[in-house]
Amino acid sequence: MDIYFGILIASFAPSLSLTEILPFPLNVLLGPIMIGFGLAFFILSKKFLIKPRIGVVKFGRKRKVRKRRTMVVLSINIVILLILFLLRVSDIGGSFSLPFLIEGYLFLTVPLCIVAYFLQFTRLYIYGFLLGSGFFLADISSIIVPIPYNFLFTYLLLGGIIVIIGVTYLIRFLRKYPLPREET
């Protein structure tokens, strides 16, 4: 999951920075290609690495209720964020503007922290704060890294950090749960 999430974050980089630089089909397709690669890795790792070691997991009633609550809370959150977004881009909000750090935390960190809470996935809190800081870090890094490469630098760095954490957890998992030996 961590590796897929890291690749997903890294896939923001080309769409935020390279759309004007890359030729037409590649500038639009590079992000989705990266997401597809990450999704393929996620699905194949579940099939060939996870299932043979621990089998298929059936979630109980508590987990299903928690998942339903997550969906309700996230739906409410999305509606609120959509209203804030529409106020920002329309004339109704006037000069309504949020600093990058607050904007990132509102639109990215809060929803990820809600998901982390309900799914009891503690690393997602950290990933939420990393992702929420992305626009702010890209803005700061524009001092060193020229625009539009600052977004490329920031999101590849954030995605890379999460991928490294994911690879570490994958290696720990593979060592803890080796493949069962076949009896002859």
PDB file of N, CA and C in Angstrom, residues 75-177:
ATOM      1  N   SER A  75     -17.342  11.845   2.473  1.00  0.00           N
ATOM      2  CA  SER A  75     -18.306  12.479   1.570  1.00  0.00           C
ATOM      3  C   SER A  75     -18.661  13.880   2.062  1.00  0.00           C
ATOM      4  N   ILE A  76     -18.899  14.018   3.362  1.00  0.00           N
ATOM      5  CA  ILE A  76     -19.183  15.336   3.937  1.00  0.00           C
ATOM      6  C   ILE A  76     -17.981  16.254   3.747  1.00  0.00           C
ATOM      7  N   ASN A  77     -16.785  15.727   3.996  1.00  0.00           N
ATOM      8  CA  ASN A  77     -15.553  16.497   3.835  1.00  0.00           C
ATOM      9  C   ASN A  77     -15.385  16.967   2.399  1.00  0.00           C
ATOM     10  N   ILE A  78     -15.676  16.106   1.445  1.00  0.00           N
ATOM     11  CA  ILE A  78     -15.540  16.462   0.029  1.00  0.00           C
ATOM     12  C   ILE A  78     -16.513  17.582  -0.336  1.00  0.00           C
ATOM     13  N   VAL A  79     -17.741  17.519   0.173  1.00  0.00           N
ATOM     14  CA  VAL A  79     -18.718  18.573  -0.110  1.00  0.00           C
ATOM     15  C   VAL A  79     -18.226  19.915   0.448  1.00  0.00           C
ATOM     16  N   ILE A  80     -17.729  19.910   1.682  1.00  0.00           N
ATOM     17  CA  ILE A  80     -17.219  21.148   2.289  1.00  0.00           C
ATOM     18  C   ILE A  80     -16.032  21.686   1.492  1.00  0.00           C
ATOM     19  N   LEU A  81     -15.116  20.807   1.130  1.00  0.00           N
ATOM     20  CA  LEU A  81     -13.938  21.237   0.371  1.00  0.00           C
ATOM     21  C   LEU A  81     -14.311  21.725  -1.024  1.00  0.00           C
ATOM     22  N   LEU A  82     -15.320  21.110  -1.627  1.00  0.00           N
ATOM     23  CA  LEU A  82     -15.786  21.557  -2.937  1.00  0.00           C
ATOM     24  C   LEU A  82     -16.361  22.971  -2.842  1.00  0.00           C
ATOM     25  N   ILE A  83     -17.106  23.235  -1.773  1.00  0.00           N
ATOM     26  CA  ILE A  83     -17.646  24.583  -1.572  1.00  0.00           C
ATOM     27  C   ILE A  83     -16.510  25.588  -1.408  1.00  0.00           C
ATOM     28  N   LEU A  84     -15.507  25.251  -0.585  1.00  0.00           N
ATOM     29  CA  LEU A  84     -14.349  26.141  -0.417  1.00  0.00           C
ATOM     30  C   LEU A  84     -13.627  26.368  -1.740  1.00  0.00           C
ATOM     31  N   PHE A  85     -13.469  25.302  -2.516  1.00  0.00           N
ATOM     32  CA  PHE A  85     -12.794  25.413  -3.811  1.00  0.00           C
ATOM     33  C   PHE A  85     -13.579  26.313  -4.757  1.00  0.00           C
ATOM     34  N   LEU A  86     -14.897  26.133  -4.814  1.00  0.00           N
ATOM     35  CA  LEU A  86     -15.725  26.962  -5.690  1.00  0.00           C
ATOM     36  C   LEU A  86     -15.695  28.423  -5.254  1.00  0.00           C
ATOM     37  N   LEU A  87     -15.659  28.669  -3.947  1.00  0.00           N
ATOM     38  CA  LEU A  87     -15.521  30.048  -3.465  1.00  0.00           C
ATOM     39  C   LEU A  87     -14.204  30.653  -3.919  1.00  0.00           C
ATOM     40  N   ARG A  88     -13.175  29.841  -3.923  1.00  0.00           N
ATOM     41  CA  ARG A  88     -11.840  30.335  -4.293  1.00  0.00           C
ATOM     42  C   ARG A  88     -11.763  30.693  -5.777  1.00  0.00           C
ATOM     43  N   VAL A  89     -12.343  29.873  -6.647  1.00  0.00           N
ATOM     44  CA  VAL A  89     -12.203  30.100  -8.087  1.00  0.00           C
ATOM     45  C   VAL A  89     -13.308  30.974  -8.672  1.00  0.00           C
ATOM     46  N   SER A  90     -14.357  31.254  -7.892  1.00  0.00           N
ATOM     47  CA  SER A  90     -15.447  32.074  -8.427  1.00  0.00           C
ATOM     48  C   SER A  90     -15.326  33.511  -7.935  1.00  0.00           C
ATOM     49  N   ASP A  91     -16.166  34.362  -8.475  1.00  0.00           N
ATOM     50  CA  ASP A  91     -16.202  35.763  -8.058  1.00  0.00           C
ATOM     51  C   ASP A  91     -16.987  35.946  -6.762  1.00  0.00           C
ATOM     52  N   ILE A  92     -17.756  34.924  -6.373  1.00  0.00           N
ATOM     53  CA  ILE A  92     -18.593  35.032  -5.173  1.00  0.00           C
ATOM     54  C   ILE A  92     -17.729  35.228  -3.930  1.00  0.00           C
ATOM     55  N   GLY A  93     -16.618  34.512  -3.881  1.00  0.00           N
ATOM     56  CA  GLY A  93     -15.744  34.584  -2.711  1.00  0.00           C
ATOM     57  C   GLY A  93     -14.937  35.859  -2.635  1.00  0.00           C
ATOM     58  N   GLY A  94     -15.019  36.712  -3.640  1.00  0.00           N
ATOM     59  CA  GLY A  94     -14.235  37.940  -3.649  1.00  0.00           C
ATOM     60  C   GLY A  94     -12.753  37.628  -3.728  1.00  0.00           C
ATOM     61  N   SER A  95     -11.997  38.179  -2.814  1.00  0.00           N
ATOM     62  CA  SER A  95     -10.555  37.927  -2.808  1.00  0.00           C
ATOM     63  C   SER A  95     -10.209  36.823  -1.811  1.00  0.00           C
ATOM     64  N   PHE A  96     -11.080  35.836  -1.698  1.00  0.00           N
ATOM     65  CA  PHE A  96     -10.878  34.711  -0.781  1.00  0.00           C
ATOM     66  C   PHE A  96      -9.657  33.913  -1.222  1.00  0.00           C
ATOM     67  N   SER A  97      -8.645  33.885  -0.383  1.00  0.00           N
ATOM     68  CA  SER A  97      -7.419  33.182  -0.727  1.00  0.00           C
ATOM     69  C   SER A  97      -6.830  32.548   0.523  1.00  0.00           C
ATOM     70  N   LEU A  98      -6.322  31.341   0.355  1.00  0.00           N
ATOM     71  CA  LEU A  98      -5.681  30.635   1.460  1.00  0.00           C
ATOM     72  C   LEU A  98      -4.199  30.470   1.163  1.00  0.00           C
ATOM     73  N   PRO A  99      -3.347  30.603   2.178  1.00  0.00           N
ATOM     74  CA  PRO A  99      -1.928  30.311   1.957  1.00  0.00           C
ATOM     75  C   PRO A  99      -1.734  28.844   1.568  1.00  0.00           C
ATOM     76  N   PHE A 100      -0.659  28.563   0.833  1.00  0.00           N
ATOM     77  CA  PHE A 100      -0.411  27.207   0.338  1.00  0.00           C
ATOM     78  C   PHE A 100      -0.421  26.162   1.446  1.00  0.00           C
ATOM     79  N   LEU A 101       0.165  26.469   2.592  1.00  0.00           N
ATOM     80  CA  LEU A 101       0.253  25.490   3.668  1.00  0.00           C
ATOM     81  C   LEU A 101      -1.131  25.139   4.202  1.00  0.00           C
ATOM     82  N   ILE A 102      -1.959  26.157   4.448  1.00  0.00           N
ATOM     83  CA  ILE A 102      -3.315  25.907   4.951  1.00  0.00           C
ATOM     84  C   ILE A 102      -4.142  25.202   3.886  1.00  0.00           C
ATOM     85  N   GLU A 103      -3.996  25.618   2.647  1.00  0.00           N
ATOM     86  CA  GLU A 103      -4.725  24.993   1.538  1.00  0.00           C
ATOM     87  C   GLU A 103      -4.371  23.510   1.419  1.00  0.00           C
ATOM     88  N   GLY A 104      -3.093  23.202   1.472  1.00  0.00           N
ATOM     89  CA  GLY A 104      -2.658  21.811   1.386  1.00  0.00           C
ATOM     90  C   GLY A 104      -3.167  20.980   2.543  1.00  0.00           C
ATOM     91  N   TYR A 105      -3.110  21.550   3.736  1.00  0.00           N
ATOM     92  CA  TYR A 105      -3.597  20.810   4.901  1.00  0.00           C
ATOM     93  C   TYR A 105      -5.109  20.611   4.839  1.00  0.00           C
ATOM     94  N   LEU A 106      -5.836  21.631   4.382  1.00  0.00           N
ATOM     95  CA  LEU A 106      -7.290  21.509   4.294  1.00  0.00           C
ATOM     96  C   LEU A 106      -7.720  20.486   3.247  1.00  0.00           C
ATOM     97  N   PHE A 107      -7.134  20.589   2.051  1.00  0.00           N
ATOM     98  CA  PHE A 107      -7.584  19.770   0.936  1.00  0.00           C
ATOM     99  C   PHE A 107      -6.963  18.379   0.913  1.00  0.00           C
ATOM    100  N   LEU A 108      -5.808  18.196   1.524  1.00  0.00           N
ATOM    101  CA  LEU A 108      -5.121  16.910   1.427  1.00  0.00           C
ATOM    102  C   LEU A 108      -4.917  16.236   2.779  1.00  0.00           C
ATOM    103  N   THR A 109      -4.411  16.963   3.754  1.00  0.00           N
ATOM    104  CA  THR A 109      -4.083  16.347   5.038  1.00  0.00           C
ATOM    105  C   THR A 109      -5.328  15.940   5.811  1.00  0.00           C
ATOM    106  N   VAL A 110      -6.306  16.817   5.906  1.00  0.00           N
ATOM    107  CA  VAL A 110      -7.512  16.508   6.679  1.00  0.00           C
ATOM    108  C   VAL A 110      -8.207  15.247   6.161  1.00  0.00           C
ATOM    109  N   PRO A 111      -8.478  15.128   4.842  1.00  0.00           N
ATOM    110  CA  PRO A 111      -9.116  13.888   4.381  1.00  0.00           C
ATOM    111  C   PRO A 111      -8.263  12.641   4.638  1.00  0.00           C
ATOM    112  N   LEU A 112      -6.954  12.741   4.444  1.00  0.00           N
ATOM    113  CA  LEU A 112      -6.100  11.573   4.683  1.00  0.00           C
ATOM    114  C   LEU A 112      -6.040  11.213   6.163  1.00  0.00           C
ATOM    115  N   CYS A 113      -6.069  12.207   7.034  1.00  0.00           N
ATOM    116  CA  CYS A 113      -6.080  11.918   8.471  1.00  0.00           C
ATOM    117  C   CYS A 113      -7.402  11.280   8.897  1.00  0.00           C
ATOM    118  N   ILE A 114      -8.486  11.690   8.273  1.00  0.00           N
ATOM    119  CA  ILE A 114      -9.777  11.060   8.558  1.00  0.00           C
ATOM    120  C   ILE A 114      -9.740   9.594   8.143  1.00  0.00           C
ATOM    121  N   VAL A 115      -9.225   9.335   6.958  1.00  0.00           N
ATOM    122  CA  VAL A 115      -9.099   7.946   6.492  1.00  0.00           C
ATOM    123  C   VAL A 115      -8.176   7.166   7.425  1.00  0.00           C
ATOM    124  N   ALA A 116      -7.056   7.765   7.818  1.00  0.00           N
ATOM    125  CA  ALA A 116      -6.106   7.096   8.716  1.00  0.00           C
ATOM    126  C   ALA A 116      -6.762   6.746  10.045  1.00  0.00           C
ATOM    127  N   TYR A 117      -7.580   7.652  10.559  1.00  0.00           N
ATOM    128  CA  TYR A 117      -8.254   7.406  11.834  1.00  0.00           C
ATOM    129  C   TYR A 117      -9.224   6.233  11.732  1.00  0.00           C
ATOM    130  N   PHE A 118     -10.084   6.268  10.725  1.00  0.00           N
ATOM    131  CA  PHE A 118     -11.102   5.235  10.622  1.00  0.00           C
ATOM    132  C   PHE A 118     -10.529   3.885  10.203  1.00  0.00           C
ATOM    133  N   LEU A 119      -9.498   3.887   9.395  1.00  0.00           N
ATOM    134  CA  LEU A 119      -8.898   2.619   8.963  1.00  0.00           C
ATOM    135  C   LEU A 119      -7.787   2.162   9.905  1.00  0.00           C
ATOM    136  N   GLN A 120      -7.466   2.966  10.892  1.00  0.00           N
ATOM    137  CA  GLN A 120      -6.399   2.675  11.853  1.00  0.00           C
ATOM    138  C   GLN A 120      -5.082   2.381  11.137  1.00  0.00           C
ATOM    139  N   PHE A 121      -4.760   3.238  10.193  1.00  0.00           N
ATOM    140  CA  PHE A 121      -3.537   3.128   9.390  1.00  0.00           C
ATOM    141  C   PHE A 121      -2.665   4.322   9.767  1.00  0.00           C
ATOM    142  N   THR A 122      -1.836   4.157  10.804  1.00  0.00           N
ATOM    143  CA  THR A 122      -1.142   5.289  11.419  1.00  0.00           C
ATOM    144  C   THR A 122      -0.154   5.983  10.490  1.00  0.00           C
ATOM    145  N   ARG A 123       0.492   5.268   9.595  1.00  0.00           N
ATOM    146  CA  ARG A 123       1.451   5.922   8.693  1.00  0.00           C
ATOM    147  C   ARG A 123       0.769   6.923   7.772  1.00  0.00           C
ATOM    148  N   LEU A 124      -0.516   6.744   7.540  1.00  0.00           N
ATOM    149  CA  LEU A 124      -1.239   7.658   6.663  1.00  0.00           C
ATOM    150  C   LEU A 124      -1.313   9.069   7.254  1.00  0.00           C
ATOM    151  N   TYR A 125      -1.238   9.209   8.572  1.00  0.00           N
ATOM    152  CA  TYR A 125      -1.157  10.543   9.181  1.00  0.00           C
ATOM    153  C   TYR A 125       0.097  11.261   8.687  1.00  0.00           C
ATOM    154  N   ILE A 126       1.220  10.564   8.743  1.00  0.00           N
ATOM    155  CA  ILE A 126       2.494  11.148   8.306  1.00  0.00           C
ATOM    156  C   ILE A 126       2.434  11.477   6.822  1.00  0.00           C
ATOM    157  N   TYR A 127       1.910  10.545   6.030  1.00  0.00           N
ATOM    158  CA  TYR A 127       1.812  10.775   4.587  1.00  0.00           C
ATOM    159  C   TYR A 127       0.896  11.957   4.293  1.00  0.00           C
ATOM    160  N   GLY A 128      -0.178  12.092   5.068  1.00  0.00           N
ATOM    161  CA  GLY A 128      -1.088  13.218   4.897  1.00  0.00           C
ATOM    162  C   GLY A 128      -0.397  14.550   5.145  1.00  0.00           C
ATOM    163  N   PHE A 129       0.407  14.612   6.193  1.00  0.00           N
ATOM    164  CA  PHE A 129       1.137  15.857   6.470  1.00  0.00           C
ATOM    165  C   PHE A 129       2.204  16.119   5.415  1.00  0.00           C
ATOM    166  N   LEU A 130       2.858  15.063   4.943  1.00  0.00           N
ATOM    167  CA  LEU A 130       3.836  15.246   3.861  1.00  0.00           C
ATOM    168  C   LEU A 130       3.154  15.790   2.609  1.00  0.00           C
ATOM    169  N   LEU A 131       2.048  15.149   2.227  1.00  0.00           N
ATOM    170  CA  LEU A 131       1.342  15.557   1.016  1.00  0.00           C
ATOM    171  C   LEU A 131       0.742  16.952   1.171  1.00  0.00           C
ATOM    172  N   GLY A 132       0.182  17.248   2.345  1.00  0.00           N
ATOM    173  CA  GLY A 132      -0.387  18.570   2.588  1.00  0.00           C
ATOM    174  C   GLY A 132       0.651  19.677   2.551  1.00  0.00           C
ATOM    175  N   SER A 133       1.879  19.345   2.882  1.00  0.00           N
ATOM    176  CA  SER A 133       2.969  20.326   2.848  1.00  0.00           C
ATOM    177  C   SER A 133       3.541  20.501   1.446  1.00  0.00           C
ATOM    178  N   GLY A 134       3.116  19.690   0.499  1.00  0.00           N
ATOM    179  CA  GLY A 134       3.708  19.674  -0.836  1.00  0.00           C
ATOM    180  C   GLY A 134       3.703  21.004  -1.558  1.00  0.00           C
ATOM    181  N   PHE A 135       2.543  21.681  -1.606  1.00  0.00           N
ATOM    182  CA  PHE A 135       2.474  22.972  -2.307  1.00  0.00           C
ATOM    183  C   PHE A 135       3.371  24.006  -1.628  1.00  0.00           C
ATOM    184  N   PHE A 136       3.344  23.990  -0.296  1.00  0.00           N
ATOM    185  CA  PHE A 136       4.178  24.918   0.467  1.00  0.00           C
ATOM    186  C   PHE A 136       5.659  24.640   0.213  1.00  0.00           C
ATOM    187  N   LEU A 137       6.054  23.358   0.262  1.00  0.00           N
ATOM    188  CA  LEU A 137       7.454  22.996   0.015  1.00  0.00           C
ATOM    189  C   LEU A 137       7.867  23.331  -1.416  1.00  0.00           C
ATOM    190  N   ALA A 138       6.946  23.144  -2.365  1.00  0.00           N
ATOM    191  CA  ALA A 138       7.251  23.500  -3.758  1.00  0.00           C
ATOM    192  C   ALA A 138       7.457  25.003  -3.880  1.00  0.00           C
ATOM    193  N   ASP A 139       6.641  25.768  -3.168  1.00  0.00           N
ATOM    194  CA  ASP A 139       6.790  27.221  -3.201  1.00  0.00           C
ATOM    195  C   ASP A 139       8.133  27.644  -2.610  1.00  0.00           C
ATOM    196  N   ILE A 140       8.508  27.040  -1.494  1.00  0.00           N
ATOM    197  CA  ILE A 140       9.802  27.359  -0.872  1.00  0.00           C
ATOM    198  C   ILE A 140      10.959  26.895  -1.754  1.00  0.00           C
ATOM    199  N   SER A 141      10.823  25.698  -2.339  1.00  0.00           N
ATOM    200  CA  SER A 141      11.925  25.164  -3.155  1.00  0.00           C
ATOM    201  C   SER A 141      12.114  25.947  -4.453  1.00  0.00           C
ATOM    202  N   SER A 142      11.143  26.795  -4.810  1.00  0.00           N
ATOM    203  CA  SER A 142      11.304  27.592  -6.034  1.00  0.00           C
ATOM    204  C   SER A 142      12.447  28.596  -5.906  1.00  0.00           C
ATOM    205  N   ILE A 143      12.934  28.799  -4.688  1.00  0.00           N
ATOM    206  CA  ILE A 143      14.110  29.649  -4.478  1.00  0.00           C
ATOM    207  C   ILE A 143      15.344  28.978  -5.073  1.00  0.00           C
ATOM    208  N   ILE A 144      15.413  27.654  -4.939  1.00  0.00           N
ATOM    209  CA  ILE A 144      16.572  26.884  -5.406  1.00  0.00           C
ATOM    210  C   ILE A 144      16.308  26.240  -6.764  1.00  0.00           C
ATOM    211  N   VAL A 145      15.124  25.637  -6.897  1.00  0.00           N
ATOM    212  CA  VAL A 145      14.763  24.899  -8.110  1.00  0.00           C
ATOM    213  C   VAL A 145      13.859  25.790  -8.955  1.00  0.00           C
ATOM    214  N   PRO A 146      14.195  26.005 -10.228  1.00  0.00           N
ATOM    215  CA  PRO A 146      13.379  26.912 -11.049  1.00  0.00           C
ATOM    216  C   PRO A 146      11.958  26.375 -11.277  1.00  0.00           C
ATOM    217  N   ILE A 147      11.026  27.310 -11.383  1.00  0.00           N
ATOM    218  CA  ILE A 147       9.638  26.970 -11.702  1.00  0.00           C
ATOM    219  C   ILE A 147       9.606  26.500 -13.145  1.00  0.00           C
ATOM    220  N   PRO A 148       8.928  25.490 -13.570  1.00  0.00           N
ATOM    221  CA  PRO A 148       7.970  24.608 -12.930  1.00  0.00           C
ATOM    222  C   PRO A 148       8.606  23.348 -12.338  1.00  0.00           C
ATOM    223  N   TYR A 149       9.924  23.270 -12.349  1.00  0.00           N
ATOM    224  CA  TYR A 149      10.588  22.061 -11.855  1.00  0.00           C
ATOM    225  C   TYR A 149      10.501  21.922 -10.344  1.00  0.00           C
ATOM    226  N   ASN A 150      10.105  22.984  -9.645  1.00  0.00           N
ATOM    227  CA  ASN A 150       9.980  22.897  -8.192  1.00  0.00           C
ATOM    228  C   ASN A 150       8.917  21.876  -7.787  1.00  0.00           C
ATOM    229  N   PHE A 151       7.806  21.800  -8.539  1.00  0.00           N
ATOM    230  CA  PHE A 151       6.786  20.793  -8.243  1.00  0.00           C
ATOM    231  C   PHE A 151       7.304  19.396  -8.556  1.00  0.00           C
ATOM    232  N   LEU A 152       8.036  19.275  -9.645  1.00  0.00           N
ATOM    233  CA  LEU A 152       8.633  17.990 -10.008  1.00  0.00           C
ATOM    234  C   LEU A 152       9.562  17.521  -8.893  1.00  0.00           C
ATOM    235  N   PHE A 153      10.429  18.395  -8.450  1.00  0.00           N
ATOM    236  CA  PHE A 153      11.374  18.082  -7.379  1.00  0.00           C
ATOM    237  C   PHE A 153      10.641  17.692  -6.095  1.00  0.00           C
ATOM    238  N   THR A 154       9.670  18.502  -5.692  1.00  0.00           N
ATOM    239  CA  THR A 154       8.977  18.290  -4.415  1.00  0.00           C
ATOM    240  C   THR A 154       8.193  16.988  -4.401  1.00  0.00           C
ATOM    241  N   TYR A 155       7.376  16.764  -5.430  1.00  0.00           N
ATOM    242  CA  TYR A 155       6.517  15.584  -5.395  1.00  0.00           C
ATOM    243  C   TYR A 155       7.272  14.293  -5.696  1.00  0.00           C
ATOM    244  N   LEU A 156       8.329  14.359  -6.485  1.00  0.00           N
ATOM    245  CA  LEU A 156       9.169  13.167  -6.650  1.00  0.00           C
ATOM    246  C   LEU A 156       9.888  12.852  -5.342  1.00  0.00           C
ATOM    247  N   LEU A 157      10.320  13.881  -4.631  1.00  0.00           N
ATOM    248  CA  LEU A 157      10.981  13.675  -3.341  1.00  0.00           C
ATOM    249  C   LEU A 157      10.009  13.085  -2.315  1.00  0.00           C
ATOM    250  N   LEU A 158       8.818  13.669  -2.194  1.00  0.00           N
ATOM    251  CA  LEU A 158       7.828  13.158  -1.244  1.00  0.00           C
ATOM    252  C   LEU A 158       7.402  11.732  -1.597  1.00  0.00           C
ATOM    253  N   GLY A 159       7.129  11.494  -2.884  1.00  0.00           N
ATOM    254  CA  GLY A 159       6.766  10.147  -3.318  1.00  0.00           C
ATOM    255  C   GLY A 159       7.900   9.167  -3.087  1.00  0.00           C
ATOM    256  N   GLY A 160       9.127   9.604  -3.345  1.00  0.00           N
ATOM    257  CA  GLY A 160      10.291   8.741  -3.130  1.00  0.00           C
ATOM    258  C   GLY A 160      10.462   8.363  -1.671  1.00  0.00           C
ATOM    259  N   ILE A 161      10.247   9.313  -0.768  1.00  0.00           N
ATOM    260  CA  ILE A 161      10.333   9.018   0.668  1.00  0.00           C
ATOM    261  C   ILE A 161       9.315   7.951   1.047  1.00  0.00           C
ATOM    262  N   ILE A 162       8.096   8.091   0.562  1.00  0.00           N
ATOM    263  CA  ILE A 162       7.042   7.132   0.897  1.00  0.00           C
ATOM    264  C   ILE A 162       7.326   5.772   0.265  1.00  0.00           C
ATOM    265  N   VAL A 163       7.848   5.747  -0.960  1.00  0.00           N
ATOM    266  CA  VAL A 163       8.210   4.474  -1.598  1.00  0.00           C
ATOM    267  C   VAL A 163       9.307   3.779  -0.793  1.00  0.00           C
ATOM    268  N   ILE A 164      10.302   4.527  -0.330  1.00  0.00           N
ATOM    269  CA  ILE A 164      11.380   3.929   0.471  1.00  0.00           C
ATOM    270  C   ILE A 164      10.819   3.336   1.767  1.00  0.00           C
ATOM    271  N   ILE A 165       9.910   4.049   2.417  1.00  0.00           N
ATOM    272  CA  ILE A 165       9.265   3.513   3.620  1.00  0.00           C
ATOM    273  C   ILE A 165       8.499   2.241   3.268  1.00  0.00           C
ATOM    274  N   GLY A 166       7.783   2.259   2.142  1.00  0.00           N
ATOM    275  CA  GLY A 166       7.024   1.086   1.713  1.00  0.00           C
ATOM    276  C   GLY A 166       7.907  -0.107   1.406  1.00  0.00           C
ATOM    277  N   VAL A 167       9.024   0.128   0.744  1.00  0.00           N
ATOM    278  CA  VAL A 167       9.959  -0.966   0.440  1.00  0.00           C
ATOM    279  C   VAL A 167      10.514  -1.546   1.740  1.00  0.00           C
ATOM    280  N   THR A 168      10.804  -0.684   2.709  1.00  0.00           N
ATOM    281  CA  THR A 168      11.292  -1.155   4.009  1.00  0.00           C
ATOM    282  C   THR A 168      10.265  -2.063   4.677  1.00  0.00           C
ATOM    283  N   TYR A 169       9.003  -1.645   4.686  1.00  0.00           N
ATOM    284  CA  TYR A 169       7.951  -2.473   5.275  1.00  0.00           C
ATOM    285  C   TYR A 169       7.744  -3.765   4.486  1.00  0.00           C
ATOM    286  N   LEU A 170       7.869  -3.710   3.173  1.00  0.00           N
ATOM    287  CA  LEU A 170       7.730  -4.914   2.354  1.00  0.00           C
ATOM    288  C   LEU A 170       8.844  -5.913   2.671  1.00  0.00           C
ATOM    289  N   ILE A 171      10.070  -5.433   2.799  1.00  0.00           N
ATOM    290  CA  ILE A 171      11.191  -6.323   3.129  1.00  0.00           C
ATOM    291  C   ILE A 171      10.981  -6.941   4.509  1.00  0.00           C
ATOM    292  N   ARG A 172      10.540  -6.147   5.476  1.00  0.00           N
ATOM    293  CA  ARG A 172      10.244  -6.690   6.816  1.00  0.00           C
ATOM    294  C   ARG A 172       9.167  -7.763   6.745  1.00  0.00           C
ATOM    295  N   PHE A 173       8.124  -7.502   5.968  1.00  0.00           N
ATOM    296  CA  PHE A 173       7.035  -8.469   5.825  1.00  0.00           C
ATOM    297  C   PHE A 173       7.542  -9.767   5.203  1.00  0.00           C
ATOM    298  N   LEU A 174       8.337  -9.655   4.138  1.00  0.00           N
ATOM    299  CA  LEU A 174       8.842 -10.849   3.459  1.00  0.00           C
ATOM    300  C   LEU A 174       9.745 -11.667   4.381  1.00  0.00           C
ATOM    301  N   ARG A 175      10.504 -11.006   5.235  1.00  0.00           N
ATOM    302  CA  ARG A 175      11.356 -11.732   6.189  1.00  0.00           C
ATOM    303  C   ARG A 175      10.528 -12.370   7.299  1.00  0.00           C
ATOM    304  N   LYS A 176       9.500 -11.675   7.745  1.00  0.00           N
ATOM    305  CA  LYS A 176       8.669 -12.188   8.837  1.00  0.00           C
ATOM    306  C   LYS A 176       7.795 -13.353   8.385  1.00  0.00           C
ATOM    307  N   TYR A 177       7.318 -13.292   7.155  1.00  0.00           N
ATOM    308  CA  TYR A 177       6.433 -14.332   6.624  1.00  0.00           C
ATOM    309  C   TYR A 177       7.045 -14.948   5.370  1.00  0.00           C
TER     310      TYR A 177
END
